mmCIF file of C-alpha atoms in Angstrom:
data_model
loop_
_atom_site.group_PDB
_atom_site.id
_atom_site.type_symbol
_atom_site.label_atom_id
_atom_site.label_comp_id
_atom_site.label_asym_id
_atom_site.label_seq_id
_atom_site.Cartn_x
_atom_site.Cartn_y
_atom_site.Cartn_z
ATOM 1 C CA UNK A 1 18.129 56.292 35.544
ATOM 2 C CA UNK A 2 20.783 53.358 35.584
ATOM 3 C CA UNK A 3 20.879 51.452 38.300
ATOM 4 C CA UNK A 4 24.659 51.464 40.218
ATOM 5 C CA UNK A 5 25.266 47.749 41.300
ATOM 6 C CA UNK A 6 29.216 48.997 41.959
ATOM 7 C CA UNK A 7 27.831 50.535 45.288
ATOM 8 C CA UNK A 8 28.280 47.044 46.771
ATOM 9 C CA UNK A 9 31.399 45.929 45.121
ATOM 10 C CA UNK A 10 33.650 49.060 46.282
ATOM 11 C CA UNK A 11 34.526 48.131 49.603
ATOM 12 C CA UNK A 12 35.284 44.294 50.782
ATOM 13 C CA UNK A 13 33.096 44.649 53.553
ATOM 14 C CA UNK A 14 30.429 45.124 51.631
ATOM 15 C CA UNK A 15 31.409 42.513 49.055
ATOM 16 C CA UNK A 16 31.295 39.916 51.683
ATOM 17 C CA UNK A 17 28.421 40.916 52.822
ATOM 18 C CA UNK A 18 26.368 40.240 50.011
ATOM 19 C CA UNK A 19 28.488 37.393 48.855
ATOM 20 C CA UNK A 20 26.095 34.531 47.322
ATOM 21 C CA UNK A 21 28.251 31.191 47.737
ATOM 22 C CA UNK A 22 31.093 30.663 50.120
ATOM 23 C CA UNK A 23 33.536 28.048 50.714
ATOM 24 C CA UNK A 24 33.948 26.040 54.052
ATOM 25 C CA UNK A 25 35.427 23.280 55.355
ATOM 26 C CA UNK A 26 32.114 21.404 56.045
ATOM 27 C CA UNK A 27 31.578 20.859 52.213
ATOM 28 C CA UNK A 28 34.899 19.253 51.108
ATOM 29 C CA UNK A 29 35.519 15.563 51.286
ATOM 30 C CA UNK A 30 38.788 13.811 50.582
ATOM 31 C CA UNK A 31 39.471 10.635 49.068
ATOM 32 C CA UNK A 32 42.211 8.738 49.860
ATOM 33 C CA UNK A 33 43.577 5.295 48.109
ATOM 34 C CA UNK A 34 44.412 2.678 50.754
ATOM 35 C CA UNK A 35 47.244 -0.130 49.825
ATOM 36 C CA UNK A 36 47.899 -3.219 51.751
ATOM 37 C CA UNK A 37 50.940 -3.165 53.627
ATOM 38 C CA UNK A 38 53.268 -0.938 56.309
ATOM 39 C CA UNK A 39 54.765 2.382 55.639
ATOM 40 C CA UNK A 40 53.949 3.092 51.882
ATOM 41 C CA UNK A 41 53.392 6.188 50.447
ATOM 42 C CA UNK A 42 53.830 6.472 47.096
ATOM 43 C CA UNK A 43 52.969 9.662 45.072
ATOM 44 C CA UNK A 44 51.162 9.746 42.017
ATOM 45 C CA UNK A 45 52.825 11.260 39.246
ATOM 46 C CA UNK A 46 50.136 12.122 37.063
ATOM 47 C CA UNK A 47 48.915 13.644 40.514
ATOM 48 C CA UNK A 48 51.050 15.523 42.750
ATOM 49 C CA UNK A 49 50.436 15.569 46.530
ATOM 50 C CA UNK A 50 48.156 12.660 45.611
ATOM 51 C CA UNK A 51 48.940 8.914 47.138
ATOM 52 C CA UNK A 52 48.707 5.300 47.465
ATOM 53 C CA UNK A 53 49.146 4.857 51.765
ATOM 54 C CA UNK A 54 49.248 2.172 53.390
ATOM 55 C CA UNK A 55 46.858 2.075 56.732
ATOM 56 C CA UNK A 56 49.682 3.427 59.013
ATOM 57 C CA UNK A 57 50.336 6.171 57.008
ATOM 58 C CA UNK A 58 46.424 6.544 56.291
ATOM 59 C CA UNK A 59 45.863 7.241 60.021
ATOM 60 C CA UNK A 60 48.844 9.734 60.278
ATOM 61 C CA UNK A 61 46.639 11.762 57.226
ATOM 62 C CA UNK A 62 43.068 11.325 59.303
ATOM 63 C CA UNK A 63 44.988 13.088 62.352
ATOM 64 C CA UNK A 64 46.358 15.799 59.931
ATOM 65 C CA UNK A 65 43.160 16.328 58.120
ATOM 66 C CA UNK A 66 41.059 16.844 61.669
ATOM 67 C CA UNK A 67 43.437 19.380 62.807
ATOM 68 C CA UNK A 68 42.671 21.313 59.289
ATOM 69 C CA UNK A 69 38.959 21.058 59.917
ATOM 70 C CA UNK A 70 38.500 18.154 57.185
ATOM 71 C CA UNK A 71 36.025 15.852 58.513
ATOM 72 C CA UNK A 72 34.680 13.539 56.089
ATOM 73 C CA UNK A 73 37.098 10.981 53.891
ATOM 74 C CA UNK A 74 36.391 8.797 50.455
ATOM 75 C CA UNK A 75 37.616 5.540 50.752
ATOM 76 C CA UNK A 76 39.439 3.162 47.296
ATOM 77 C CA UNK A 77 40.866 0.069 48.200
ATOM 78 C CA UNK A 78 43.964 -0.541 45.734
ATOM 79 C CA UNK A 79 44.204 -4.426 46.617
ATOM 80 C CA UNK A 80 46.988 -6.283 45.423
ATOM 81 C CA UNK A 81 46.700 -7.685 41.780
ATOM 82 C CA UNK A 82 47.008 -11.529 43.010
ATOM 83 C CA UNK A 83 43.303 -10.605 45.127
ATOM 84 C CA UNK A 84 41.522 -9.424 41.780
ATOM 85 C CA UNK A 85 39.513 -12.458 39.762
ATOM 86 C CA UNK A 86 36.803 -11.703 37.696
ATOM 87 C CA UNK A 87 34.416 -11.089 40.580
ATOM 88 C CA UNK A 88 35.814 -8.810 42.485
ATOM 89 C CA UNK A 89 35.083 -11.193 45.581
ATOM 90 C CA UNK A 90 37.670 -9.496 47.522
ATOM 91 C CA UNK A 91 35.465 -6.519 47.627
ATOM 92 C CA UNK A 92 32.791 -8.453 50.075
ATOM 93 C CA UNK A 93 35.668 -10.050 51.957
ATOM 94 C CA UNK A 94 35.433 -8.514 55.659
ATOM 95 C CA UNK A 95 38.834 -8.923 56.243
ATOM 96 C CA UNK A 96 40.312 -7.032 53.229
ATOM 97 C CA UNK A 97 41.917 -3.176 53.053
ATOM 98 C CA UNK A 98 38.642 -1.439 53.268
ATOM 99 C CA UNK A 99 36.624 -2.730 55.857
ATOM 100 C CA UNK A 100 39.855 -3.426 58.063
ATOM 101 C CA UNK A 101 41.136 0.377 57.551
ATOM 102 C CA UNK A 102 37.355 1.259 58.136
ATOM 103 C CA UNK A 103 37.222 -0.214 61.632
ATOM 104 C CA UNK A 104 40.632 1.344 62.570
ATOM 105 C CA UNK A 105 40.041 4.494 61.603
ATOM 106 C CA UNK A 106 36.667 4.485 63.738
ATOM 107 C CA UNK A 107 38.202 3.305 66.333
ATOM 108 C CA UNK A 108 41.048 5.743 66.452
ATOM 109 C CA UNK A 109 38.680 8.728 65.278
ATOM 110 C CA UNK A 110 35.134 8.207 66.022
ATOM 111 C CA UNK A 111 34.310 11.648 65.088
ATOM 112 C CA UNK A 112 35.739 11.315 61.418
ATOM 113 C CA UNK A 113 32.624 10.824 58.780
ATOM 114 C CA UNK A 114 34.131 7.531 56.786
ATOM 115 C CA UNK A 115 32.588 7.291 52.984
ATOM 116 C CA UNK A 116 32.917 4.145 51.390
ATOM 117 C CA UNK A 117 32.985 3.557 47.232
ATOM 118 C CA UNK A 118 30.824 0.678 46.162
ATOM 119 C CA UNK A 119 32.438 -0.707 42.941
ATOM 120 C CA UNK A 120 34.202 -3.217 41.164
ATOM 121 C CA UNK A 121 36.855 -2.042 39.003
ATOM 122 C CA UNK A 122 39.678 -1.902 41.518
ATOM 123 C CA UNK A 123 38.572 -5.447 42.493
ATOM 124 C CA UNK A 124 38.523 -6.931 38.833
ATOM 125 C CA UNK A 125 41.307 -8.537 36.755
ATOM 126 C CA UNK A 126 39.354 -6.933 34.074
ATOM 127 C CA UNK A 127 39.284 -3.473 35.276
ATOM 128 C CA UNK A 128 35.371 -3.746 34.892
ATOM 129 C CA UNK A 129 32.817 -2.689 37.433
ATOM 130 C CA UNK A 130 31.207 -5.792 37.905
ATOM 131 C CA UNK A 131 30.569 -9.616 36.391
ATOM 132 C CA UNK A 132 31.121 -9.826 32.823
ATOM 133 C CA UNK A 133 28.625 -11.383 30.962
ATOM 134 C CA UNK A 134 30.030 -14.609 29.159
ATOM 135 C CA UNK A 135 28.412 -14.098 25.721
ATOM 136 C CA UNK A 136 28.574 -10.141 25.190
ATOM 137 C CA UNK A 137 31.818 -9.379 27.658
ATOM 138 C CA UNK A 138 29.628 -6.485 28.866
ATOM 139 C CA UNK A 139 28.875 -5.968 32.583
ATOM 140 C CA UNK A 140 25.928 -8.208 33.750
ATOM 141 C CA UNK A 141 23.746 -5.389 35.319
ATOM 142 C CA UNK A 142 21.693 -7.944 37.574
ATOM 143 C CA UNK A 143 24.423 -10.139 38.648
ATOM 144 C CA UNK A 144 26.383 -7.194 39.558
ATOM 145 C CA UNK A 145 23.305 -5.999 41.765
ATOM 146 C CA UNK A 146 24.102 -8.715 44.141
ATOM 147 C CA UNK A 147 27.677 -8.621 44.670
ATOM 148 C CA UNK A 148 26.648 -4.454 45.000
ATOM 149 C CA UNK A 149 24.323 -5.762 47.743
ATOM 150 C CA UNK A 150 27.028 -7.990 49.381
ATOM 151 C CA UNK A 151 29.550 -5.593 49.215
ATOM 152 C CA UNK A 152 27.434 -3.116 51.175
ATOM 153 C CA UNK A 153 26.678 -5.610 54.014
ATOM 154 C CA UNK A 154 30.209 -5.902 54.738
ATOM 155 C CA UNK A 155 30.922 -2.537 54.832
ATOM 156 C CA UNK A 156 28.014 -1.375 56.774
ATOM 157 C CA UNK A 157 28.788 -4.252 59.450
ATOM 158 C CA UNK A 158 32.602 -2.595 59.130
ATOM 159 C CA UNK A 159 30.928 0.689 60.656
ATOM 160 C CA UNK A 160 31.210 2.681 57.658
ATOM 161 C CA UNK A 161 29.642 6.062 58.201
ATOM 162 C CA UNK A 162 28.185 6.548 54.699
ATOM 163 C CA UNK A 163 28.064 3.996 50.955
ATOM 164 C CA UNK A 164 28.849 5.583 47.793
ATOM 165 C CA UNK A 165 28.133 3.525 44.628
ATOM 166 C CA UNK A 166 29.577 4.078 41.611
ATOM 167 C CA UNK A 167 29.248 1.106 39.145
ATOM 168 C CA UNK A 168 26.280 3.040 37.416
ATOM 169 C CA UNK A 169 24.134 -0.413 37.203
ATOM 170 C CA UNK A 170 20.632 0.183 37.174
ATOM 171 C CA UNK A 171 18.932 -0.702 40.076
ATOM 172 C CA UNK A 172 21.678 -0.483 42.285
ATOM 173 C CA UNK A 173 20.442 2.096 45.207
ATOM 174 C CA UNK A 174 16.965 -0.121 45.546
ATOM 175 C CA UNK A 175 18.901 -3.167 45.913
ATOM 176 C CA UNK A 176 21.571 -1.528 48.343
ATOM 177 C CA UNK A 177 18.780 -0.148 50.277
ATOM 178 C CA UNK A 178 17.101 -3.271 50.389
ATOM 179 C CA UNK A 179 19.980 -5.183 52.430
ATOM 180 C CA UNK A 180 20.527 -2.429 54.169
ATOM 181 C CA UNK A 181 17.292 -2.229 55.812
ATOM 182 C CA UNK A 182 16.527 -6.132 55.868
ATOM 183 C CA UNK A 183 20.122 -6.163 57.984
ATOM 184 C CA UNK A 184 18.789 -3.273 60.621
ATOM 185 C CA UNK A 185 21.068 -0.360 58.724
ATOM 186 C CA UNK A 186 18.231 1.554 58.304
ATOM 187 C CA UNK A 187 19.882 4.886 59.059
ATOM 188 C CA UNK A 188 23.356 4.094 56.943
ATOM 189 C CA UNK A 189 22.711 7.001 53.864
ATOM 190 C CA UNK A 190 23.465 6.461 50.415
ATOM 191 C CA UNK A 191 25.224 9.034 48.464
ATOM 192 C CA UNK A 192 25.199 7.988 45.097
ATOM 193 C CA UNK A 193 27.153 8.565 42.206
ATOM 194 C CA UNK A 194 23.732 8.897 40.190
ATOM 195 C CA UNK A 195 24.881 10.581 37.348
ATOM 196 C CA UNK A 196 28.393 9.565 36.302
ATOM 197 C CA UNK A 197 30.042 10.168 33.062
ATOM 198 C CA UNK A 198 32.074 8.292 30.516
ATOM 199 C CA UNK A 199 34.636 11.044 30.631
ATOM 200 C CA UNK A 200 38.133 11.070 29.989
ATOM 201 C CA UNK A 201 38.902 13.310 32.943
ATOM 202 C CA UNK A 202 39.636 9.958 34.926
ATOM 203 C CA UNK A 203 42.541 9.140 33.422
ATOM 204 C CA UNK A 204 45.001 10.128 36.574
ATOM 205 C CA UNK A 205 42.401 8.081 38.804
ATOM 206 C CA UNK A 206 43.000 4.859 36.564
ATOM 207 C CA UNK A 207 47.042 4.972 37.623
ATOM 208 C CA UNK A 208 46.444 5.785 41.496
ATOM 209 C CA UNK A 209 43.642 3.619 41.735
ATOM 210 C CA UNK A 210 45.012 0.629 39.142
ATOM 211 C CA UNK A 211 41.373 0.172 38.018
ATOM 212 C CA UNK A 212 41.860 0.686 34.202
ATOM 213 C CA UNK A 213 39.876 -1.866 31.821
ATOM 214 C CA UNK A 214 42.248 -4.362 30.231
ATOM 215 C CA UNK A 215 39.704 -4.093 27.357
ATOM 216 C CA UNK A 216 37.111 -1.786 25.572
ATOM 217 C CA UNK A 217 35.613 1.002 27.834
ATOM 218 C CA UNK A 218 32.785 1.763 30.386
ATOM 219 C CA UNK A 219 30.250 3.362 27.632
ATOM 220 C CA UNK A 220 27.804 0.483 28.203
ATOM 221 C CA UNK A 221 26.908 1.765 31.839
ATOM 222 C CA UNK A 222 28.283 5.418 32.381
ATOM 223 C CA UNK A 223 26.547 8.063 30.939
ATOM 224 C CA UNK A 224 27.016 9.505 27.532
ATOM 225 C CA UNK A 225 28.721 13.127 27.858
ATOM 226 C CA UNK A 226 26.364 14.290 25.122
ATOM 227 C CA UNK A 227 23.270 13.807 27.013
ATOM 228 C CA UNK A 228 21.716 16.076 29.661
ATOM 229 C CA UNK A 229 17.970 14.375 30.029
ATOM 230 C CA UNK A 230 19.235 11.241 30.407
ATOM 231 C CA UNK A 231 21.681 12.881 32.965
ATOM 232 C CA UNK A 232 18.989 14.250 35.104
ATOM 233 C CA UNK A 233 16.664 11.523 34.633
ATOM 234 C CA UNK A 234 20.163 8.989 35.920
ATOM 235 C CA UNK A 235 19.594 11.005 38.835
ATOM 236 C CA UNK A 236 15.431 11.433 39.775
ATOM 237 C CA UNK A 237 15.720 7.599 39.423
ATOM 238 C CA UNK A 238 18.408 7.547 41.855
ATOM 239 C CA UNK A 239 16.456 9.718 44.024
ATOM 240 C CA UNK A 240 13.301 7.888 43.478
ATOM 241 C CA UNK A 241 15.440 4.306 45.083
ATOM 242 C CA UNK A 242 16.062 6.292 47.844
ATOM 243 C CA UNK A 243 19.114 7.642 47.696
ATOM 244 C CA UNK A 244 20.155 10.451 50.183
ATOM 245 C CA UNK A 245 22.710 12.699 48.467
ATOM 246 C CA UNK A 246 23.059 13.147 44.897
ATOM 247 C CA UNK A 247 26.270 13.434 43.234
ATOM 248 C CA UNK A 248 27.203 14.472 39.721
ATOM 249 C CA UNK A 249 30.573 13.133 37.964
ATOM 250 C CA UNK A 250 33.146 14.762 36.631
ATOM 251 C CA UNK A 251 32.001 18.058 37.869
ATOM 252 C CA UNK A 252 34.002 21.173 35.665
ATOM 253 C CA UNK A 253 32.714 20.227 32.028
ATOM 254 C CA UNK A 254 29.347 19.213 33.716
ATOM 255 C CA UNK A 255 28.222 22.526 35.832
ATOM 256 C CA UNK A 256 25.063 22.684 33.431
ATOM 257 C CA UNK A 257 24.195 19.290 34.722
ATOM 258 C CA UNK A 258 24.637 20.251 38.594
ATOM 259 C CA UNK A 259 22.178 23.372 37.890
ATOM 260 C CA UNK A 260 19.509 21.339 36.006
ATOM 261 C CA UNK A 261 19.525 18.143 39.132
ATOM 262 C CA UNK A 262 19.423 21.233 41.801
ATOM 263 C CA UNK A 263 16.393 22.535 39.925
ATOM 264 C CA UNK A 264 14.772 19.476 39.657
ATOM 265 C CA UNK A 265 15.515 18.280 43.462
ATOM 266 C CA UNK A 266 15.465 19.151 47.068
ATOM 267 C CA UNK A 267 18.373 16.488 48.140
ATOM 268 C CA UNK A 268 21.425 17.580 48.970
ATOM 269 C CA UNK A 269 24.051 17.461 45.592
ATOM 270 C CA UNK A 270 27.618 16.559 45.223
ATOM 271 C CA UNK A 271 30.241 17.000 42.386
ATOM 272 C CA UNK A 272 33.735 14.963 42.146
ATOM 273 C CA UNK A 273 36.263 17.128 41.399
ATOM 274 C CA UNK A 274 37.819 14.438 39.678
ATOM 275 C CA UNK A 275 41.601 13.670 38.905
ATOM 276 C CA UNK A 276 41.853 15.010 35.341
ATOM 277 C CA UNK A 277 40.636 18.206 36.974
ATOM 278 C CA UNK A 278 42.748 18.104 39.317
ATOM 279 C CA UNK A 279 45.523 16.750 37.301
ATOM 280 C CA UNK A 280 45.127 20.471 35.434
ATOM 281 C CA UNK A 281 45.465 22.736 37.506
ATOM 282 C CA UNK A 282 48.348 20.906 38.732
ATOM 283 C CA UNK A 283 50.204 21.207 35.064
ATOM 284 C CA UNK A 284 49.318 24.921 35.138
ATOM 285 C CA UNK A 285 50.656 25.845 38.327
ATOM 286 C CA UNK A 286 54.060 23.983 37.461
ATOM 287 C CA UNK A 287 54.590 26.088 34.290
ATOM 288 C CA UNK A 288 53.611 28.735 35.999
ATOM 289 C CA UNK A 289 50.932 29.955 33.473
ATOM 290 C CA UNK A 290 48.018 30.579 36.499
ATOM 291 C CA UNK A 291 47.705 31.830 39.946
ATOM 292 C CA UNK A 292 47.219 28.461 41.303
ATOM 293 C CA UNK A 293 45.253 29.181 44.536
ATOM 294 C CA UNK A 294 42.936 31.878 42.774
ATOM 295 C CA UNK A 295 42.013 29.469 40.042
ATOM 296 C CA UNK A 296 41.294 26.505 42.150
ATOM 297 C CA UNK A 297 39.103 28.593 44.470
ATOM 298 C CA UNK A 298 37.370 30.412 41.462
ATOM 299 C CA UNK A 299 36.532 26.967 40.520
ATOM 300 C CA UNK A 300 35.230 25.281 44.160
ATOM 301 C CA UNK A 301 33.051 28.443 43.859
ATOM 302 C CA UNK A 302 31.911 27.568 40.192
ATOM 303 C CA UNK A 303 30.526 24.293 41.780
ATOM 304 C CA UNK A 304 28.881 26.053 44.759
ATOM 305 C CA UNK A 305 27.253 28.561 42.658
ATOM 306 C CA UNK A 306 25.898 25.873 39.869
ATOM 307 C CA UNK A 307 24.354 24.390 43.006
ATOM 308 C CA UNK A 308 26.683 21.523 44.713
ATOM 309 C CA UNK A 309 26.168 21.271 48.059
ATOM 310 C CA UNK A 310 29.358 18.846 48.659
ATOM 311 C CA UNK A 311 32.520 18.512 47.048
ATOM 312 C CA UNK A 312 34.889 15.541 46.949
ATOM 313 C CA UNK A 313 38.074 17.579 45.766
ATOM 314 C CA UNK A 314 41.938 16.533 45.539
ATOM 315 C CA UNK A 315 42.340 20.097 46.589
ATOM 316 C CA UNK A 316 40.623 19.550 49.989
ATOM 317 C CA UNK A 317 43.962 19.832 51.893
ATOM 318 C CA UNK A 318 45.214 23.172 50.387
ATOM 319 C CA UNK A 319 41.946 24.972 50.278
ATOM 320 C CA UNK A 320 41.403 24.009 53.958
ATOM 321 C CA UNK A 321 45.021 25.341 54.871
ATOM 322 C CA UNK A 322 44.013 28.581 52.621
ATOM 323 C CA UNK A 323 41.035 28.736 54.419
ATOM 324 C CA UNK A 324 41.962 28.350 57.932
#
């Protein structure tokens, strides 16, 4: 006797039901790229309904996200390119973009969960995400360590809800951790970018974010797109540091890699949706070759059901206004 799964699928009711994954609001997080300056908004066009803002502007989205139900934002500072040096010192600087539009928008919505990237590379006049070492012109993974450490103090003591490192140095969650917790941030969570690609599904990022190298690539210290142990391994370690969320980047090509971290792990996992991603759909939609909205849901659910638990999506806006 065959067994007659349709029984469940014939009526919606019953579809929904018995529905395995679902999308809400609660798992989405937006980034947004913060410029210095007063009303500027300009759109990316490698990335439509994607921009650079200025803080004024960046406050006018917070309100309009928190009346969608989005509750949790990604910060990127885009300084100005006269701030960059080969240090990135004006990511530790308490007074620049981030940990200024970090205080504001606490102070103007306390209930809004603030993530903050830990990096370099928009920081850089070398588009690198950290100190160059002299001889080989390769980041300096221990060097970097401390200027990940410093960075971190100044935006925990900017009243950032949550850090988000993404340099890919090893090390880097024990030695945020460790300043963290010697500076009485104890309870400040880490959700790390612990196993992030070399992938050329950044591209659009490089242009909103102005963060692409001025020479070679990041192959020395994001992963190889080839490898899946070293990919899961990238993140145990990550865990192991103590890092409280997980995160795999870019997330479409890389669903195999969400599955095999959720097997291996109880924390909760995130994917980046990332801009090339993002950046396709978009091209599909304007030649008209998809159904836009079913795709891009079809896909947040491809990430649920591989196992993310959180997704930092471009599409956060329209699938919360689909949604609600």
């Amino acid at each position: 006797m065959f067994k007659r799964k349709r029984r469940l699928r014939l009526h919606k009711t019953t579809r929904d039901l018995v529905r395995e994954n679902n999308i809400n609001t609660n798992d989405l997080i937006y980034p947004l790229f913060i410029i210095e300056g007063n009303s500027i908004k300009n759109e990316i066009a490698s990335m439509p309904g994607v921009f650079q803002m200025s803080l004024d502007y960046i406050l006018k989205e917070c309100e309009c996200l928190q009346t969608i139900g989005i509750n949790a934002i990604l910060l990127f500072g885009v300084p100005p390119q006269d701030k960059k040096d080969s240090i990135g010192s004006e990511a530790w600087n308490p007074d620049s973009i981030i940990p200024l539009s970090i205080r504001t928008i606490k102070e103007k919505f306390p209930t809004m969960c603030v993530i903050a990237d830990v990096c370099f590379c928009e920081y850089t006049n070398h588009g690198h995400c950290g100190i160059l070492d002299s001889k080989t012109q390769s980041v300096d993974n221990d060097k970097t360590l401390e200027i990940l450490a410093k960075q971190s103090l100044v935006l925990a003591q900017s009243n950032v809800d949550m850090l988000a490192p993404s340099a890919m140095m090893d090390g880097q969650i024990f030695a945020m951790r460790k300043v963290l917790d010697n500076n009485n941030f104890i309870n400040l969570p880490i959700m790390s970018y612990s196993t992030k690609f070399a992938s050329a599904y950044y591209g659009p990022f490089r242009e909103v974010a102005q963060s692409t190298p001025s020479f070679g690539d990041r192959k020395s210290y994001q992963e190889d797109s080839a490898n899946i142990r070293e990919a899961i391994l990238e993140s145990l370690n990550d865990e192991e540091e103590g890092a409280d969320i997980l995160m795999v980047k870019p997330a479409l090509a890389y669903l195999d890699v969400v599955r095999e971290i959720r097997n291996r792990s109880l924390l909760p996992l995130a994917v980046y949706n990332v801009s090339g991603e993002y950046a396709l759909l978009k091209a599909g939609q304007k030649l008209g070759v998809i159904d836009y909205e079913k795709v891009m849901l079809e896909t947040l659910i491809g990430f649920k059901r591989a196992g993310a638990d959180i997704i930092i999506t471009y599409h956060a806006k329209e699938v919360a206004q689909l949604l609600k």
